[in-house]
Amino acid sequence: MSGLLTALRLAACALAFAVLIGPHWLSLRFGRGRVAAHAPALFHRVCLWMFGVRVTQSGTPPAPGEPALVLSNHISWLDIAALGSLRPLSFVAKSEIAGWPLIGTLARLQRTVFIDRARRSHTASVNATVGSRLAAGDLIVLFAEGTTGDGNRILPFRSSLVGAARAAIQAEGARLDRIRLQPLAITYPRRNGLPLDRNERPEVAWYGDMELAPHLALFVRGGPIDVHVVWGAPISFEAGTDRKVATALAEAQVRAAMRRAVTGRPEPPAPCEERREPAGPTADLGAAGLPAI
């Protein structure tokens, strides 16, 4: 991609931002309306289209207006735009992002919930905030690994912020008896129409100590990217649900989806003492105190 073309595409994204920010801010300031809900998705779609990023999805996402806490893996800053382009939603993000130029503004406009990871006591406050948003019908995305990975593997999911689901139920009492936990896998299967192999995926990923600006430049020069989003089988979280068990079930689904994307093979069945037919992804939820939706 030439320097001139890159500059023109960046200018187009800036223009889209300038056009949308005014109505979007007013909609947030004076009440949540369709503009506030859909403007971020429109902005993400414009920018992804400008840079040749194609987003596809499979599975069954939550219905419009259905509250859900999405537990997702995290590979790159591009995950934000890819997921944000699909539908109105918000993210949980580290507090440092709020101070980043432009990106912090975009995050606030998308009603991101920020968490100070240096303060363990902040978790309870964030859970309460996310819980109130879930009770109001929002779709909140939590990158449950707590950091980004290299695109080849899933890091262990953290369960502390899954307590937001219980906070939503407790806040609403009899009106809300369960929250949908939604496993979600983000994968980057192709670039320039060709499958990415194990050595190429880390070039798309933004992880470790990578600087953002050089990675953005590499992304611009690299050519069109395909992103595929897999919505897993939902997990019903009730007041008595063990958040660690629920998080482990979500992680297993995301890990299986990633394995299929990376190797083309399904996740092998876990060993067990009794011989029985493989069960579906929600078959054992009852035994864990997690009724399937």
CSV table of C-alpha atoms in Angstrom, one decimal:
chain,number,residue,atom,x,y,z
A,1,MET,CA,0.0,0.0,0.0
A,2,SER,CA,1.6,3.3,-1.1
A,3,GLY,CA,2.2,6.2,1.3
A,4,LEU,CA,-0.3,8.4,-0.5
A,5,LEU,CA,-3.0,5.7,-0.4
A,6,THR,CA,-2.4,5.1,3.2
A,7,ALA,CA,-2.7,8.9,3.9
A,8,LEU,CA,-5.9,9.1,2.0
A,9,ARG,CA,-7.4,6.2,3.9
A,10,LEU,CA,-6.3,7.6,7.3
A,11,ALA,CA,-7.9,10.9,6.2
A,12,ALA,CA,-11.1,9.1,5.4
A,13,CYS,CA,-11.2,7.5,8.9
A,14,ALA,CA,-10.5,10.9,10.4
A,15,LEU,CA,-13.4,12.4,8.4
A,16,ALA,CA,-15.8,9.6,9.5
A,17,PHE,CA,-14.7,10.3,13.1
A,18,ALA,CA,-15.3,14.1,12.7
A,19,VAL,CA,-18.7,13.5,11.1
A,20,LEU,CA,-19.9,11.1,13.8
A,21,ILE,CA,-18.4,12.4,17.0
A,22,GLY,CA,-20.8,15.4,17.3
A,23,PRO,CA,-24.1,13.6,17.0
A,24,HIS,CA,-22.7,10.7,19.0
A,25,TRP,CA,-21.6,12.9,21.9
A,26,LEU,CA,-24.9,14.7,22.0
A,27,SER,CA,-26.8,11.4,22.0
A,28,LEU,CA,-24.7,10.2,25.0
A,29,ARG,CA,-25.0,13.5,26.7
A,30,PHE,CA,-28.8,13.8,26.5
A,31,GLY,CA,-29.8,10.2,26.6
A,32,ARG,CA,-28.9,7.0,24.9
A,33,GLY,CA,-30.5,6.7,21.5
A,34,ARG,CA,-29.9,4.9,18.2
A,35,VAL,CA,-27.1,7.3,17.3
A,36,ALA,CA,-25.2,6.6,20.6
A,37,ALA,CA,-25.6,2.8,20.1
A,38,HIS,CA,-24.8,2.6,16.4
A,39,ALA,CA,-22.3,5.4,15.6
A,40,PRO,CA,-19.2,3.4,16.9
A,41,ALA,CA,-20.1,0.4,14.8
A,42,LEU,CA,-20.5,2.6,11.8
A,43,PHE,CA,-17.1,4.2,12.4
A,44,HIS,CA,-15.4,0.8,12.8
A,45,ARG,CA,-17.0,-0.5,9.6
A,46,VAL,CA,-15.8,2.5,7.6
A,47,CYS,CA,-12.2,2.1,8.9
A,48,LEU,CA,-12.1,-1.6,8.4
A,49,TRP,CA,-13.4,-1.3,4.9
A,50,MET,CA,-10.8,1.4,4.1
A,51,PHE,CA,-8.0,-0.9,5.1
A,52,GLY,CA,-9.3,-4.1,3.6
A,53,VAL,CA,-10.3,-5.9,6.8
A,54,ARG,CA,-13.1,-8.4,6.3
A,55,VAL,CA,-14.9,-9.6,9.4
A,56,THR,CA,-17.0,-12.8,9.2
A,57,GLN,CA,-18.8,-14.6,12.0
A,58,SER,CA,-20.4,-17.9,12.9
A,59,GLY,CA,-22.5,-19.2,15.8
A,60,THR,CA,-25.4,-17.5,17.4
A,61,PRO,CA,-24.8,-14.1,19.1
A,62,PRO,CA,-27.1,-12.7,21.8
A,63,ALA,CA,-30.3,-11.3,20.5
A,64,PRO,CA,-30.6,-7.5,20.1
A,65,GLY,CA,-31.2,-6.0,23.6
A,66,GLU,CA,-30.3,-9.2,25.4
A,67,PRO,CA,-27.8,-8.5,28.2
A,68,ALA,CA,-24.6,-10.7,28.0
A,69,LEU,CA,-21.1,-10.7,29.3
A,70,VAL,CA,-18.8,-11.8,26.5
A,71,LEU,CA,-15.7,-13.7,27.5
A,72,SER,CA,-13.2,-13.5,24.6
A,73,ASN,CA,-9.6,-14.1,23.8
A,74,HIS,CA,-7.5,-11.1,22.8
A,75,ILE,CA,-4.9,-11.0,20.0
A,76,SER,CA,-4.6,-7.4,18.7
A,77,TRP,CA,-5.8,-3.9,19.0
A,78,LEU,CA,-7.7,-4.8,15.8
A,79,ASP,CA,-10.0,-7.0,17.9
A,80,ILE,CA,-11.7,-3.8,19.1
A,81,ALA,CA,-12.6,-2.6,15.7
A,82,ALA,CA,-13.6,-6.1,14.4
A,83,LEU,CA,-16.0,-6.8,17.3
A,84,GLY,CA,-17.1,-3.2,17.5
A,85,SER,CA,-18.2,-3.3,13.8
A,86,LEU,CA,-20.6,-6.2,14.3
A,87,ARG,CA,-23.1,-4.6,16.7
A,88,PRO,CA,-23.5,-2.1,19.5
A,89,LEU,CA,-21.3,-3.2,22.5
A,90,SER,CA,-18.8,-1.9,25.0
A,91,PHE,CA,-15.5,-3.2,26.4
A,92,VAL,CA,-13.7,-3.5,29.7
A,93,ALA,CA,-10.2,-2.1,29.3
A,94,LYS,CA,-7.2,-1.2,31.3
A,95,SER,CA,-7.3,2.4,32.7
A,96,GLU,CA,-4.2,3.4,30.8
A,97,ILE,CA,-6.1,3.4,27.5
A,98,ALA,CA,-8.3,6.3,28.7
A,99,GLY,CA,-5.2,8.6,28.5
A,100,TRP,CA,-4.1,7.5,25.0
A,101,PRO,CA,-4.5,10.2,22.3
A,102,LEU,CA,-7.6,9.5,20.1
A,103,ILE,CA,-7.9,5.9,21.2
A,104,GLY,CA,-8.9,7.0,24.7
A,105,THR,CA,-11.5,9.3,23.2
A,106,LEU,CA,-12.9,6.5,21.0
A,107,ALA,CA,-13.0,4.2,24.0
A,108,ARG,CA,-15.0,6.7,26.1
A,109,LEU,CA,-17.4,7.2,23.2
A,110,GLN,CA,-18.0,3.5,23.1
A,111,ARG,CA,-18.8,3.6,26.9
A,112,THR,CA,-15.8,1.5,27.8
A,113,VAL,CA,-15.5,0.5,31.5
A,114,PHE,CA,-11.9,1.1,32.6
A,115,ILE,CA,-10.2,-0.9,35.3
A,116,ASP,CA,-7.1,0.0,37.3
A,117,ARG,CA,-5.2,-3.2,37.3
A,118,ALA,CA,-2.7,-1.9,39.9
A,119,ARG,CA,-5.6,-1.7,42.5
A,120,ARG,CA,-7.0,-5.0,43.4
A,121,SER,CA,-9.8,-3.2,45.3
A,122,HIS,CA,-11.0,-1.7,42.0
A,123,THR,CA,-12.3,-5.0,40.9
A,124,ALA,CA,-15.4,-4.8,43.1
A,125,SER,CA,-16.2,-1.3,41.8
A,126,VAL,CA,-15.8,-2.4,38.2
A,127,ASN,CA,-18.0,-5.5,38.8
A,128,ALA,CA,-20.7,-3.2,40.2
A,129,THR,CA,-20.5,-0.9,37.2
A,130,VAL,CA,-20.5,-3.7,34.6
A,131,GLY,CA,-23.3,-5.4,36.6
A,132,SER,CA,-25.5,-2.2,36.3
A,133,ARG,CA,-24.8,-2.0,32.6
A,134,LEU,CA,-25.7,-5.7,32.1
A,135,ALA,CA,-28.9,-5.1,34.1
A,136,ALA,CA,-29.7,-2.3,31.7
A,137,GLY,CA,-29.5,-4.7,28.7
A,138,ASP,CA,-25.9,-3.9,27.5
A,139,LEU,CA,-23.5,-6.3,25.8
A,140,ILE,CA,-20.1,-6.1,27.5
A,141,VAL,CA,-17.0,-7.6,26.1
A,142,LEU,CA,-14.3,-8.8,28.6
A,143,PHE,CA,-11.0,-10.0,27.3
A,144,ALA,CA,-10.7,-12.7,29.8
A,145,GLU,CA,-7.0,-13.5,29.3
A,146,GLY,CA,-6.1,-10.1,30.8
A,147,THR,CA,-3.6,-9.4,28.0
A,148,THR,CA,-3.0,-10.2,24.3
A,149,GLY,CA,-1.7,-13.4,22.9
A,150,ASP,CA,0.3,-14.4,19.8
A,151,GLY,CA,-2.7,-15.8,17.9
A,152,ASN,CA,-1.5,-19.4,18.2
A,153,ARG,CA,-2.7,-20.2,21.7
A,154,ILE,CA,-5.1,-19.2,24.4
A,155,LEU,CA,-3.9,-17.9,27.8
A,156,PRO,CA,-5.7,-18.9,31.0
A,157,PHE,CA,-8.9,-17.0,31.5
A,158,ARG,CA,-9.3,-14.9,34.6
A,159,SER,CA,-12.5,-15.1,36.5
A,160,SER,CA,-12.5,-12.1,38.9
A,161,LEU,CA,-14.5,-9.8,36.6
A,162,VAL,CA,-17.0,-12.5,35.8
A,163,GLY,CA,-18.4,-11.5,39.2
A,164,ALA,CA,-20.1,-8.7,37.3
A,165,ALA,CA,-22.8,-11.2,36.2
A,166,ARG,CA,-23.7,-11.9,39.8
A,167,ALA,CA,-23.7,-8.2,40.6
A,168,ALA,CA,-26.2,-7.7,37.9
A,169,ILE,CA,-28.5,-10.4,39.3
A,170,GLN,CA,-28.2,-9.1,42.8
A,171,ALA,CA,-28.9,-5.5,41.8
A,172,GLU,CA,-32.1,-6.4,40.0
A,173,GLY,CA,-33.6,-9.0,42.4
A,174,ALA,CA,-36.5,-10.9,41.0
A,175,ARG,CA,-36.5,-9.0,37.7
A,176,LEU,CA,-33.4,-10.7,36.5
A,177,ASP,CA,-32.5,-14.2,37.5
A,178,ARG,CA,-29.7,-15.1,35.1
A,179,ILE,CA,-27.1,-13.5,32.8
A,180,ARG,CA,-25.9,-14.9,29.6
A,181,LEU,CA,-22.1,-15.6,29.6
A,182,GLN,CA,-21.1,-15.7,25.9
A,183,PRO,CA,-17.9,-17.4,24.9
A,184,LEU,CA,-16.3,-15.8,21.9
A,185,ALA,CA,-13.2,-16.7,19.8
A,186,ILE,CA,-11.4,-14.2,17.6
A,187,THR,CA,-9.2,-15.7,14.9
A,188,TYR,CA,-7.2,-14.3,12.0
A,189,PRO,CA,-7.2,-17.0,9.4
A,190,ARG,CA,-6.0,-15.3,6.2
A,191,ARG,CA,-4.0,-12.4,4.9
A,192,ASN,CA,-4.1,-11.3,1.2
A,193,GLY,CA,-6.4,-14.3,0.7
A,194,LEU,CA,-3.8,-16.8,1.8
A,195,PRO,CA,-4.0,-18.9,5.1
A,196,LEU,CA,-1.7,-17.6,7.9
A,197,ASP,CA,0.6,-20.3,9.3
A,198,ARG,CA,2.0,-20.5,12.8
A,199,ASN,CA,4.9,-18.3,12.1
A,200,GLU,CA,2.9,-15.6,10.4
A,201,ARG,CA,0.1,-15.2,13.0
A,202,PRO,CA,2.4,-13.3,15.5
A,203,GLU,CA,2.9,-10.7,12.8
A,204,VAL,CA,-0.8,-9.9,13.0
A,205,ALA,CA,-0.9,-10.1,16.8
A,206,TRP,CA,0.0,-7.2,19.0
A,207,TYR,CA,1.4,-8.6,22.2
A,208,GLY,CA,4.3,-8.5,24.7
A,209,ASP,CA,6.3,-5.3,24.6
A,210,MET,CA,5.4,-4.3,21.0
A,211,GLU,CA,5.1,-0.6,20.4
A,212,LEU,CA,1.7,0.4,18.9
A,213,ALA,CA,3.0,2.8,16.1
A,214,PRO,CA,5.3,0.3,14.4
A,215,HIS,CA,2.7,-2.4,14.6
A,216,LEU,CA,0.2,0.0,13.0
A,217,ALA,CA,2.6,0.7,10.2
A,218,LEU,CA,3.2,-3.1,9.7
A,219,PHE,CA,-0.6,-3.6,9.5
A,220,VAL,CA,-1.0,-0.9,6.9
A,221,ARG,CA,1.8,-2.4,4.7
A,222,GLY,CA,0.8,-6.0,5.1
A,223,GLY,CA,-2.4,-6.1,3.0
A,224,PRO,CA,-6.0,-7.2,3.5
A,225,ILE,CA,-6.8,-9.3,6.6
A,226,ASP,CA,-9.6,-11.7,7.3
A,227,VAL,CA,-11.0,-11.8,10.9
A,228,HIS,CA,-13.4,-14.6,11.9
A,229,VAL,CA,-15.4,-14.4,15.1
A,230,VAL,CA,-17.0,-17.5,16.6
A,231,TRP,CA,-19.9,-17.1,19.0
A,232,GLY,CA,-19.9,-20.2,21.3
A,233,ALA,CA,-22.7,-21.9,23.1
A,234,PRO,CA,-24.0,-19.6,25.8
A,235,ILE,CA,-23.7,-20.4,29.5
A,236,SER,CA,-26.4,-19.4,31.9
A,237,PHE,CA,-25.0,-17.6,34.9
A,238,GLU,CA,-27.4,-17.6,38.0
A,239,ALA,CA,-27.0,-16.3,41.5
A,240,GLY,CA,-25.5,-19.6,42.8
A,241,THR,CA,-23.2,-20.2,39.8
A,242,ASP,CA,-19.5,-20.7,40.6
A,243,ARG,CA,-17.8,-18.0,38.5
A,244,LYS,CA,-14.6,-20.0,38.3
A,245,VAL,CA,-16.4,-23.0,36.9
A,246,ALA,CA,-18.3,-20.8,34.4
A,247,THR,CA,-15.1,-19.1,33.3
A,248,ALA,CA,-13.4,-22.5,32.8
A,249,LEU,CA,-16.3,-23.7,30.6
A,250,ALA,CA,-16.1,-20.5,28.5
A,251,GLU,CA,-12.3,-20.9,28.2
A,252,ALA,CA,-12.7,-24.5,27.0
A,253,GLN,CA,-15.1,-23.4,24.2
A,254,VAL,CA,-12.8,-20.5,23.1
A,255,ARG,CA,-9.8,-22.8,23.2
A,256,ALA,CA,-11.5,-25.4,21.1
A,257,ALA,CA,-12.6,-22.8,18.5
A,258,MET,CA,-9.0,-21.5,18.3
A,259,ARG,CA,-7.7,-25.0,17.9
A,260,ARG,CA,-10.0,-25.6,14.9
A,261,ALA,CA,-8.9,-22.3,13.4
A,262,VAL,CA,-5.2,-22.9,13.8
A,263,THR,CA,-5.0,-26.6,13.0
A,264,GLY,CA,-8.2,-27.4,11.2
A,265,ARG,CA,-8.8,-30.2,13.7
A,266,PRO,CA,-11.3,-30.3,16.6
A,267,GLU,CA,-10.3,-30.3,20.2
A,268,PRO,CA,-9.6,-33.9,21.4
A,269,PRO,CA,-12.0,-35.2,24.0
A,270,ALA,CA,-10.8,-34.9,27.6
A,271,PRO,CA,-9.9,-38.3,29.2
A,272,CYS,CA,-12.5,-39.7,31.6
A,273,GLU,CA,-12.8,-42.7,33.8
A,274,GLU,CA,-16.2,-43.8,32.4
A,275,ARG,CA,-16.6,-44.7,28.7
A,276,ARG,CA,-19.4,-42.6,27.2
A,277,GLU,CA,-20.3,-40.7,24.1
A,278,PRO,CA,-18.9,-37.2,23.8
A,279,ALA,CA,-21.3,-34.7,25.2
A,280,GLY,CA,-22.3,-31.3,23.8
A,281,PRO,CA,-20.7,-28.1,25.0
A,282,THR,CA,-23.5,-27.4,27.6
A,283,ALA,CA,-24.3,-31.0,28.6
A,284,ASP,CA,-22.5,-30.9,31.9
A,285,LEU,CA,-23.7,-27.5,33.0
A,286,GLY,CA,-26.3,-28.9,35.3
A,287,ALA,CA,-23.8,-30.8,37.3
A,288,ALA,CA,-21.7,-27.6,37.7
A,289,GLY,CA,-24.7,-25.6,38.8
A,290,LEU,CA,-24.9,-24.0,35.3
A,291,PRO,CA,-28.2,-24.6,33.5
A,292,ALA,CA,-28.0,-24.3,29.8
A,293,ILE,CA,-29.9,-21.5,28.1
